[in-house]
Coordinates of C-alpha atoms and ligand atoms in Angstrom, one line a residue:
X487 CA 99.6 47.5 -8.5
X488 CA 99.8 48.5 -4.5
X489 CA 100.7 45.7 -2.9
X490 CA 97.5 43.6 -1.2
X491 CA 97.5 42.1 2.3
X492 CA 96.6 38.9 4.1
X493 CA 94.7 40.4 7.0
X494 CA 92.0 43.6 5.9
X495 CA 89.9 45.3 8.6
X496 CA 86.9 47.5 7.0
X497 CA 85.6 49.8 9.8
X498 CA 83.5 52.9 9.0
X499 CA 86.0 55.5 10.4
X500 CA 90.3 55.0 10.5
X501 CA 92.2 54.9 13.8
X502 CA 94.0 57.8 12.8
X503 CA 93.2 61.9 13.2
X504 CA 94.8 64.3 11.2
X505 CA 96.5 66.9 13.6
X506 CA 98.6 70.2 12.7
X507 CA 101.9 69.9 14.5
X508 CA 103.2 73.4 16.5
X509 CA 105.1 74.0 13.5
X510 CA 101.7 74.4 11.7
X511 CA 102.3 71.2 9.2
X512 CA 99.1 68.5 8.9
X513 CA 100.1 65.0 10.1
X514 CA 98.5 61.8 10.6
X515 CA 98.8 59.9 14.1
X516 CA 96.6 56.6 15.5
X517 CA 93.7 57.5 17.6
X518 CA 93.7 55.9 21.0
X519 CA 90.7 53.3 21.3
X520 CA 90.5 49.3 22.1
X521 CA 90.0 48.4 18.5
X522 CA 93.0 49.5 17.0
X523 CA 95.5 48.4 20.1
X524 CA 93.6 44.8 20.1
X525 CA 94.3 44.4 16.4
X526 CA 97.6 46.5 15.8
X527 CA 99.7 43.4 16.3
X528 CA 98.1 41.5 14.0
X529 CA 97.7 44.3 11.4
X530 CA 101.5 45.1 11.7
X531 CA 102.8 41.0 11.3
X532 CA 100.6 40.3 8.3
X533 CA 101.3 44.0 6.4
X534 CA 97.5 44.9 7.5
X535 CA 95.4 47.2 5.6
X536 CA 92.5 49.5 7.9
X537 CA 90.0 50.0 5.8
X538 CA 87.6 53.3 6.1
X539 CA 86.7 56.6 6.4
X540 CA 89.3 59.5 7.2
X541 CA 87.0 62.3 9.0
X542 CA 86.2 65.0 6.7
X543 CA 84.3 65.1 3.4
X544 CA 85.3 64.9 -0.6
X545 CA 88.2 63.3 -2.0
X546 CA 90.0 60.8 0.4
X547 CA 93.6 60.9 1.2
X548 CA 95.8 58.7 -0.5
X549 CA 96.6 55.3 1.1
X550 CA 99.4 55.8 3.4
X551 CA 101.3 53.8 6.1
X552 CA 101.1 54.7 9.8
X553 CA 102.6 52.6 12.5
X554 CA 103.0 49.6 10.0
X555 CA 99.6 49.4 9.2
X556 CA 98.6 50.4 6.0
X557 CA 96.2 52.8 6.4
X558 CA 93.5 53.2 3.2
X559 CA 90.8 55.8 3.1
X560 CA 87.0 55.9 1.6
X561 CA 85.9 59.3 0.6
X562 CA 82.3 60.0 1.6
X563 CA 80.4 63.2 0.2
X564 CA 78.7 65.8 2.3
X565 CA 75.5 64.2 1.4
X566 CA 76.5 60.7 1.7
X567 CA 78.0 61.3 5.6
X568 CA 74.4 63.0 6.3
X569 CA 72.4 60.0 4.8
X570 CA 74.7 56.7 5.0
X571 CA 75.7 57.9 8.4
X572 CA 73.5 60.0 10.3
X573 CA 70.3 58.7 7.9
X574 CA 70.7 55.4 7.5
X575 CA 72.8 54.3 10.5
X576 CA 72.6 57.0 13.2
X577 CA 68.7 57.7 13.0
X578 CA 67.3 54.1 11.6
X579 CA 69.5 51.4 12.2
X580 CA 70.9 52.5 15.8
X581 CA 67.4 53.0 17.7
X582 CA 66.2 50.1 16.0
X583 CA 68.9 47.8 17.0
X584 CA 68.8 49.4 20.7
X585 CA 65.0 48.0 21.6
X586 CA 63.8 51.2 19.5
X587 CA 64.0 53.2 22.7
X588 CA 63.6 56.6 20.4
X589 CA 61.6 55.9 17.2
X590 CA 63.2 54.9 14.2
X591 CA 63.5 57.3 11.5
X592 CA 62.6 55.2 7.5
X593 CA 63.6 56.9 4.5
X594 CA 64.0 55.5 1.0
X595 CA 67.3 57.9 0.0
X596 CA 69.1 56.6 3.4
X597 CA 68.4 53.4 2.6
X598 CA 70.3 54.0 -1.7
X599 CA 72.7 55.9 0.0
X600 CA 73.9 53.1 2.4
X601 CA 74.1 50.8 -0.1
X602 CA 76.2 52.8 -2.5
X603 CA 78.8 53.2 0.2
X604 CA 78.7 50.1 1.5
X605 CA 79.3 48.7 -2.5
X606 CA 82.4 51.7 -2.1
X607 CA 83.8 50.0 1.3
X608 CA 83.4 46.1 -0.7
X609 CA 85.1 47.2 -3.4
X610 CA 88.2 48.5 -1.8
X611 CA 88.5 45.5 0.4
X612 CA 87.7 43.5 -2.6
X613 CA 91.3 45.5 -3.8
X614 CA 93.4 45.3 -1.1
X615 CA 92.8 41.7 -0.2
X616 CA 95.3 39.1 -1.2
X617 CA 94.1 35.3 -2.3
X618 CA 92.6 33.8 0.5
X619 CA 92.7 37.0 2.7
X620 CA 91.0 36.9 6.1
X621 CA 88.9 40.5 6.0
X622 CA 86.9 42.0 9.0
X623 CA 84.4 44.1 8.7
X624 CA 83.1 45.9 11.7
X625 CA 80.1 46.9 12.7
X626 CA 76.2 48.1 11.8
X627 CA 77.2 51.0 9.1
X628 CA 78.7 48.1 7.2
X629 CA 76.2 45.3 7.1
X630 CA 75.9 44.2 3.4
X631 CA 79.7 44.5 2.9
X632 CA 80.0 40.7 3.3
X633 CA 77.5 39.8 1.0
X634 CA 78.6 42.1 -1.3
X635 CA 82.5 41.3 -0.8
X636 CA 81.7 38.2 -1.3
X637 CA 80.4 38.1 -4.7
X638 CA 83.5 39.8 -5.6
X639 CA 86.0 37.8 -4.0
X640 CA 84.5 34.4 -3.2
X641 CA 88.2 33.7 -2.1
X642 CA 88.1 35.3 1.2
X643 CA 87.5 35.0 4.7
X644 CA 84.9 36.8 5.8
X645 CA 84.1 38.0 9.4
X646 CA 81.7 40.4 10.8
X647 CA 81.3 41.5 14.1
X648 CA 78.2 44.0 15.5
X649 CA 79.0 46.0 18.3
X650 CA 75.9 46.6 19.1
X651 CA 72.7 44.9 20.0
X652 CA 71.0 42.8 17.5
X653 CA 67.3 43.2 18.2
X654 CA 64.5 40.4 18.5
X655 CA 62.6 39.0 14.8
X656 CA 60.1 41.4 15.9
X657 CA 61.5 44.7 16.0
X658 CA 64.5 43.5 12.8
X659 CA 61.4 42.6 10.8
X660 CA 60.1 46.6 11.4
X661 CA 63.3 47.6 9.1
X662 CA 62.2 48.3 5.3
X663 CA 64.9 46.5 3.7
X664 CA 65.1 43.8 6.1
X665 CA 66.5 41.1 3.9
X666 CA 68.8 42.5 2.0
X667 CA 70.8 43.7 5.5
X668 CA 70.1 39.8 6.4
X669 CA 71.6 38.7 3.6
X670 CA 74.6 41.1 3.5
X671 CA 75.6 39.9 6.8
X672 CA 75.0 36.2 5.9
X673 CA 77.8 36.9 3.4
X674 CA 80.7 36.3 5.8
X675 CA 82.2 33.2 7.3
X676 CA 81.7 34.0 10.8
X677 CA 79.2 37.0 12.3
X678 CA 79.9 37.4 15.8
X679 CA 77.9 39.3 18.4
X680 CA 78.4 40.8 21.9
X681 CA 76.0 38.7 23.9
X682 CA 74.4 35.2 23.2
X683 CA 71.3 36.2 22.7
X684 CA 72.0 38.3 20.0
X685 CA 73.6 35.4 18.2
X686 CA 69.8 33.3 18.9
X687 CA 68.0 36.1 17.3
X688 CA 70.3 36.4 14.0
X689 CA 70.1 32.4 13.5
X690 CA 66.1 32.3 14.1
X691 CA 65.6 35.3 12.2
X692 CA 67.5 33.9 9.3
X693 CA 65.1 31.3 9.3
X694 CA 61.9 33.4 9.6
X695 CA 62.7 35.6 6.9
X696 CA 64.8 33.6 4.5
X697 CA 63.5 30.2 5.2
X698 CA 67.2 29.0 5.7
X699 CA 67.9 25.9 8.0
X700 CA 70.3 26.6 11.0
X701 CA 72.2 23.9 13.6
X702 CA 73.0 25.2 17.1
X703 CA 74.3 28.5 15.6
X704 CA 75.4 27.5 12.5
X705 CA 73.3 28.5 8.9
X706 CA 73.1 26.8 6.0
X707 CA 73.1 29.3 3.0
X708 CA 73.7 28.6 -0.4
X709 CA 75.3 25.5 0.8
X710 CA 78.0 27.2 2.8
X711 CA 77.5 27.5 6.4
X712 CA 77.7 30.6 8.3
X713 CA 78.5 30.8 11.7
X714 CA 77.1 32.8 14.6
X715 CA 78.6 33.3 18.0
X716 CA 79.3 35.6 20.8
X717 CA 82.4 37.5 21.5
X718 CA 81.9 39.8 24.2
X719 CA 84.6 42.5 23.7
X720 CA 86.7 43.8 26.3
X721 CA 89.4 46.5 27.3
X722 CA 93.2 46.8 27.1
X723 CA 92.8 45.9 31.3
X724 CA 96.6 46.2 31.5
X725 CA 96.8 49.6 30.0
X726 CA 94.1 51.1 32.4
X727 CA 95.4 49.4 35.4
X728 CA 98.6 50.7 34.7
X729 CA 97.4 54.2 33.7
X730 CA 95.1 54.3 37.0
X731 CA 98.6 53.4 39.0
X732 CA 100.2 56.3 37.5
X733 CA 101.4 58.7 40.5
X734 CA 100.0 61.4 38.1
X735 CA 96.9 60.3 38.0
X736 CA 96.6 59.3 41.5
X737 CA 97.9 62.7 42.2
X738 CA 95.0 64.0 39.8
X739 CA 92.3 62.0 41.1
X740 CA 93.2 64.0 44.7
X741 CA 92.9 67.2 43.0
X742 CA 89.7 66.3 41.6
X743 CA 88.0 65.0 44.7
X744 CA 89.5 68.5 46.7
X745 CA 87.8 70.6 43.5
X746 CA 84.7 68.7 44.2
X747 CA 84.7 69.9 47.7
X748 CA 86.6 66.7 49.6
X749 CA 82.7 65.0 49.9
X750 CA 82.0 61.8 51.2
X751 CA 80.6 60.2 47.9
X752 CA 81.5 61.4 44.4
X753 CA 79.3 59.7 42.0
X754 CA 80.3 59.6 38.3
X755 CA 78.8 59.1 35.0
X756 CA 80.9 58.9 31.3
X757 CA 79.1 58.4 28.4
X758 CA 79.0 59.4 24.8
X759 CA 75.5 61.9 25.0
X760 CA 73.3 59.2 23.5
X761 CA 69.6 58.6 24.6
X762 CA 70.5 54.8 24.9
X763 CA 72.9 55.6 27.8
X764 CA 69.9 56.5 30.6
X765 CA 71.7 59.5 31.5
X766 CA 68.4 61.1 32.2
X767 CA 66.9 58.6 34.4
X768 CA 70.3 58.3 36.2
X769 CA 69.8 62.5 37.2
X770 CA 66.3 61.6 38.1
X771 CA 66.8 58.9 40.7
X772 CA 69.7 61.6 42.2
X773 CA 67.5 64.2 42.1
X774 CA 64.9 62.0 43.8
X775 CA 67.2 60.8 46.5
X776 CA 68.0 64.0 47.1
X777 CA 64.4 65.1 47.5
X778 CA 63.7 62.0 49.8
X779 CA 66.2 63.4 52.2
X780 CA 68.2 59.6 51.4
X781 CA 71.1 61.9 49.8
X782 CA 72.8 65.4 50.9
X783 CA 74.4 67.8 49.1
X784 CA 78.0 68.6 50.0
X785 CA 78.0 64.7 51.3
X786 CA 77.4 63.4 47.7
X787 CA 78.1 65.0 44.2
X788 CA 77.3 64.1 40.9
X789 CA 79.8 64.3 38.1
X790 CA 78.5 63.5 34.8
X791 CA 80.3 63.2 31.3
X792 CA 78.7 63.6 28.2
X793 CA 80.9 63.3 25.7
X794 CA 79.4 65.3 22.7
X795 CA 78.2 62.6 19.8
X796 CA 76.4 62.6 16.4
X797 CA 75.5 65.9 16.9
X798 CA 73.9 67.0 13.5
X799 CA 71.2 64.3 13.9
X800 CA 67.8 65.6 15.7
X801 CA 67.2 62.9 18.5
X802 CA 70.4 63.8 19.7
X803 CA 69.9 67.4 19.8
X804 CA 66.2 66.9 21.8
X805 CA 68.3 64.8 24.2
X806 CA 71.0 67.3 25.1
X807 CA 68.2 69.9 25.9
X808 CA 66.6 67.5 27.9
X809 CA 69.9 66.4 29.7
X810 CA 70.9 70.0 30.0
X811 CA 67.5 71.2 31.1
X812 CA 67.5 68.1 34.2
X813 CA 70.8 69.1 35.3
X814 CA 69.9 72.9 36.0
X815 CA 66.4 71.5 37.8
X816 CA 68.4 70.1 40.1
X817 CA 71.3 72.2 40.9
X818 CA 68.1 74.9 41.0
X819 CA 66.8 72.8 43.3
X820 CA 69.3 71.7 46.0
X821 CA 72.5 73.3 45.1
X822 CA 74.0 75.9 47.4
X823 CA 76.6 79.0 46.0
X824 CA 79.7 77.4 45.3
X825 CA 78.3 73.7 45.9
X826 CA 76.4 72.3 42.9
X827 CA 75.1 69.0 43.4
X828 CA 75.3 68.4 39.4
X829 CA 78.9 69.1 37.8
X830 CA 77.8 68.4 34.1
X831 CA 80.5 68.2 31.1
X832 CA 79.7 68.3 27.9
X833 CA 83.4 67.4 26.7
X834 CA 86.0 65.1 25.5
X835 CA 88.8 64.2 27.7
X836 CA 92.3 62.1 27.5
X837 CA 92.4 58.7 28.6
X838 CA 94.2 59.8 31.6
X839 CA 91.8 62.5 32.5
X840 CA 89.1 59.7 32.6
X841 CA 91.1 57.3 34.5
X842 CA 92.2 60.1 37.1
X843 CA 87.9 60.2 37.5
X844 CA 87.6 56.9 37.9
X845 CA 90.4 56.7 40.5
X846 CA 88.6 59.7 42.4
X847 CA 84.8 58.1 41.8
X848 CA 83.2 56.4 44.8
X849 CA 80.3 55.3 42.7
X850 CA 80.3 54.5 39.0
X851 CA 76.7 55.3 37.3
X852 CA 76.5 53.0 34.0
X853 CA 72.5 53.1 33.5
X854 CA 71.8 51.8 29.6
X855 CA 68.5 50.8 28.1
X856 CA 70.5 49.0 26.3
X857 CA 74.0 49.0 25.2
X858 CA 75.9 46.2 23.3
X859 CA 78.7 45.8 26.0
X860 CA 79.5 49.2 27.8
X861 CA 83.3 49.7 27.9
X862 CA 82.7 52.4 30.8
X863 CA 81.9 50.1 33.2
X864 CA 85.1 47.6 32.6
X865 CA 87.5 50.2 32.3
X866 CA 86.3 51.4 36.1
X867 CA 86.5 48.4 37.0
X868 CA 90.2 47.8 36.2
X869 CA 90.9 51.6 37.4
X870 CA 89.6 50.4 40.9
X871 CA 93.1 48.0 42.0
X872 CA 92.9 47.7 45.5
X873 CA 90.7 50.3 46.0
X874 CA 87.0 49.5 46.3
X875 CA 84.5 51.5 44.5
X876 CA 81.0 50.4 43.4
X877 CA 79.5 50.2 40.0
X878 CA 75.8 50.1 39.8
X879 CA 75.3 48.7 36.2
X880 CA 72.0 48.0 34.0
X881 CA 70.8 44.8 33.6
X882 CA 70.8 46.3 29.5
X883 CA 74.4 46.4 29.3
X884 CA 76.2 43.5 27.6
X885 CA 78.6 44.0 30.5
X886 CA 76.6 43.3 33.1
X887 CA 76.7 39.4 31.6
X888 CA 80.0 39.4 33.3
X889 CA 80.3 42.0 35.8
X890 CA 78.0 40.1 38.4
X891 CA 79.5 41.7 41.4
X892 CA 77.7 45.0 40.1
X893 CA 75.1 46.4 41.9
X894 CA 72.7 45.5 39.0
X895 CA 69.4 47.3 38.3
X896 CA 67.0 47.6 35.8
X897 CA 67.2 51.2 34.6
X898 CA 63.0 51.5 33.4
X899 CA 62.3 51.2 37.3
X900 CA 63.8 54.3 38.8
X901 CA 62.9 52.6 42.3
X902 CA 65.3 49.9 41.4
X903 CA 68.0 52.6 40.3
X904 CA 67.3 54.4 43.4
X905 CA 67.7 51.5 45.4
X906 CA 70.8 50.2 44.1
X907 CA 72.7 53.3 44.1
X908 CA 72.0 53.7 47.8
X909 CA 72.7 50.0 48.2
X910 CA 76.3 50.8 46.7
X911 CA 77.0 54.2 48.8
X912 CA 75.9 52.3 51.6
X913 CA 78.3 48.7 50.9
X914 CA 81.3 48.5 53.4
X915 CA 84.8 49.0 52.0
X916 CA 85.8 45.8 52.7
X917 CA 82.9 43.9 50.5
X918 CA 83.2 46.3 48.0
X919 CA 87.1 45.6 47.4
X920 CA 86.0 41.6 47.5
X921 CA 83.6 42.3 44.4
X922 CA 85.9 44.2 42.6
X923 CA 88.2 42.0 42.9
X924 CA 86.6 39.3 41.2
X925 CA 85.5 41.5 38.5
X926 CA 89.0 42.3 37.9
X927 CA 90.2 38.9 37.7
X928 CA 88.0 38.5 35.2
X929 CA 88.9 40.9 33.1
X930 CA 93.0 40.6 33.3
X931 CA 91.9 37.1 31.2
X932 CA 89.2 38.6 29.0
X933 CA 90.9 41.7 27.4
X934 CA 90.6 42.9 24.1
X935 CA 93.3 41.3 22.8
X936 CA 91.7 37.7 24.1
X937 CA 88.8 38.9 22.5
X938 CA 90.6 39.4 18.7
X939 CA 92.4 36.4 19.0
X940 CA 89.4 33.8 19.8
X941 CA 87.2 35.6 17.3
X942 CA 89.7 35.4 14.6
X943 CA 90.5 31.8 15.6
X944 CA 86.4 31.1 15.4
X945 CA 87.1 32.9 11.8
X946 CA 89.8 30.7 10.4
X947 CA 87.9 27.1 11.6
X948 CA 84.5 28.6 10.4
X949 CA 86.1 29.6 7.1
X950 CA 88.0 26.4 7.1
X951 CA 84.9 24.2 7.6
X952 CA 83.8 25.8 4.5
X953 CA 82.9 22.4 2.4
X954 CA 79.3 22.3 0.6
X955 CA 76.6 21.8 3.0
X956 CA 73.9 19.4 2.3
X957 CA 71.5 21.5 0.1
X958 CA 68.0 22.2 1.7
X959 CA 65.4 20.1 0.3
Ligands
LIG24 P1 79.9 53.3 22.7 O1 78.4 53.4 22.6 O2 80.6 54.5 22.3 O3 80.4 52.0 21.9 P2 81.3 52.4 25.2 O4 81.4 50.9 25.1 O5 80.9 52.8 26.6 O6 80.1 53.0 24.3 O7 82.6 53.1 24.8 C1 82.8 54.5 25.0 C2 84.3 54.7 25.0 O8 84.5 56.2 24.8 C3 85.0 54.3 26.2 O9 86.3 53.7 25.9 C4 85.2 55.6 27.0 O10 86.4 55.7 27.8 C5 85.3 56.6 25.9 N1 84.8 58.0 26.3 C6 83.6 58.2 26.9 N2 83.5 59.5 27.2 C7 84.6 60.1 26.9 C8 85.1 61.4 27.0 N3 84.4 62.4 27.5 N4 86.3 61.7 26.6 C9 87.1 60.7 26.0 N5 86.7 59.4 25.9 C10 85.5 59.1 26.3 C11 79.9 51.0 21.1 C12 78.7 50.2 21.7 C13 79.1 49.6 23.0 C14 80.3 48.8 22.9 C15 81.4 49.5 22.1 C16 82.5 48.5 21.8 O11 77.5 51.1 21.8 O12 78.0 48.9 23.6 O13 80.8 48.4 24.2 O14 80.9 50.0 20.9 O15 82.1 47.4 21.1

């Protein structure tokens, strides 16, 4: 038997993309991204296993190692990716969890489908893990893999963290099969959340739908306790500072600001193309200030990122004709030959593209309707050393819990948007490098890899801890 591990994380996808080297052979190498840098140390000192899916549909690779973590793929089929993934989480689970901001979509096959893969990612944990194991599973495509997990291998310590919102009893109680995702996640040790409130509405819903007895944020179930919390998660602060110091990059960010035209404000938006993002009220309050005369082409540009996403799935589609459609309104309306005041970009860039934008960006647009944490707006923030620069964040965004030196609007008033983004081209250097500054201090102590450590220390005493409760009467 393959040997097992003491430490298992179970994501939906790998950190790893298969690439084809210049000499035309396939080869596997880590994708860049906060999750996998946070956890890689502890992955490679306890002989980790990454759980998940590998990209591409039918039969999985073999397990392999990469980087000294173990690396062990789920197949999915090409109708289990369009119902477990874009069905089931992508068109239900995601707008329902975000304050149903596009309608969620209900159907009964989604709803098989994500179980059946969901029993496919428990069972391969259930394989890997070692006695006593700590296993985390991450986020909403996942949600019954505790429960599930659990019934196989009572054993284990069992964490769960949602990256994303977790929506008032209300909306949850919408979702068809409501308690079986409640009790799937009541399955681990420990479920964490980004933002406090998120944590309030898991414990009260668990006793609203299931009856079950909760203290402060801890659940009584089956007489084990489970334990809710929030663990806001962060960036890799040192790694963006350093790449935004980078001559190169500094010498980029020039470039970039002379290709815009050298103007006085550059304002910039980078999100994945999602409808939660408010990337199309963000056009309309610069289209607005344009039109009120507040704003001037050739003085201010617009540079927005929209990272192609989850493109297969219809609300996504209606959104990019919407985004696309907005964008050529207003460069029909007030650009000039040569000087669009929209540059749109419906691409994927390198980590030091996007910091060389942030270093060139006077004005960072992060606009949610709601959005779990918002990594955008932290790593601007640690791209900005020294330098100033204003983010104008939604009061939606987990982020904006900690980033109070924002200018902070609520994005379903586009007078409040319009108001703080003129507040923020309008701010003096010399307050905006005091604001930033404190946001920065803040997060050189709360990076990702703080954020790993205290949730899997909150996992080990909650799993610890784990002596009979009293039993409900
Ligand atoms: P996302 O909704 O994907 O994440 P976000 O937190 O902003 O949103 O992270 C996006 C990441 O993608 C950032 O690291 C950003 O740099 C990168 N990115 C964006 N556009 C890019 C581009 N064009 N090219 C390359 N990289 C690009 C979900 C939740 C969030 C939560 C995170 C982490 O929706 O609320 O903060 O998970 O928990």
């Amino acid at each position: 038997m393959a040997e097992r591990s003491s430490f298992v994380v179970v994501a939906n996808r790998l950190p790893v993309d298969e690439v084809t080297t210049p000499d035309g052979e396939r080869q596997w190498r880590t994708s860049p991204g906060g999750l996998v840098t946070a956890l890689h140390p502890v992955l490679t000192e306890h002989g980790g296993t990454w759980i998940g899916w590998a990209g591409g549909t039918g039969e999985a690779p073999d397990p392999f190692e990469l980087e000294g973590i173990r690396i062990h793929p789920v197949p999915l089929s090409a109708e289990e990716l369009e119902r477990y993934y874009e069905g089931q989480s992508n068109a239900t689970i995601w707008p329902l969890y975000h304050d149903a901001v596009e309608t969620p979509v209900y159907k009964r096959r989604w709803r098989e489908t994500y179980r059946l893969v969901n029993q496919r990612f428990a069972e391969a944990a259930a394989k890997v893990a070692d006695d006593g194991a700590t296993v985390w599973v991450q986020d909403y495509q996942l949600q019954l893999v505790p429960a599930m997990l659990r019934e196989l291998r009572p054993d284990l310590k069992i964490g769960f963290f949602l990256h994303i919102p977790f929506p008032p009893i209300e909306l949850f109680m919408q979702m068809p099969f409501r308690a079986e995702v409640l009790r799937g996640l009541l399955g681990s040790d420990l479920v964490g959340f980004q933002q406090r409130l998120a944590a309030q509405n898991f414990v009260r819903l668990a006793r609203h739908l299931l009856g079950l007895r909760y203290e402060g944020q801890s659940i009584q179930v089956d007489g084990r306790k489970v334990k809710a919390g929030a663990f806001p998660i962060s960036i890799d602060t040192k790694e963006m500072e350093r790449l935004a110091a980078d001559p190169k990059v500094q010498a980029r960010a020039k470039e970039i600001r002379a290709e815009l035209g050298d103007p006085k404000t550059i304002i910039l938006g980078v999100d994945r193309l999602d409808y939660t993002k408010g990337i199309e009220l963000r056009l309309k309050a610069f289209r607005e200030l344009l039109a009120d005369g507040k704003l001037k082409v050739g003085d201010a540009v617009m540079v927005q990122v929209a990272t192609p996403s989850r493109e297969r799935v219809e609300h996504y589609q209606t959104l990019r004709v919407k985004v696309e459609r907005e964008v050529g309104r207003i460069n029909g309306e007030f650009g000039r030959v040569g000087v669009p005041a929209v540059h749109y970009l419906h691409q994927s860039y390198s980590k030091q593209e996007l910091a060389a934008m942030y270093v060139a960006a006077d004005v960072m647009m992060v606009t949610p309707l709601r959005d779990g944490m918002n990594l955008v707006a932290k790593e601007y923030v640690a791209c900005r050393a020294d330098t100033g620069g204003a983010l104008v964040l939604s009061e939606f965004a987990g982020a904006a819990t900690e980033l109070r030196q924002s200018f902070l609007c609520n994005p379903h008033d586009p007078d409040g948007v319009k108001d703080a983004l003129l507040r923020a081209v309008g701010t003096e250097p010399a307050e905006l490098k005091r604001r930033m500054r404190v946001m920065q201090r803040h997060l050189r102590t709360h990076d990702v890899a703080q954020w790993a450590q205290t949730f899997l220390e909150a996992l080990e005493v909650a799993a610890e801890g784990r002596e009979p409760a009293p039993q409900s009467t």
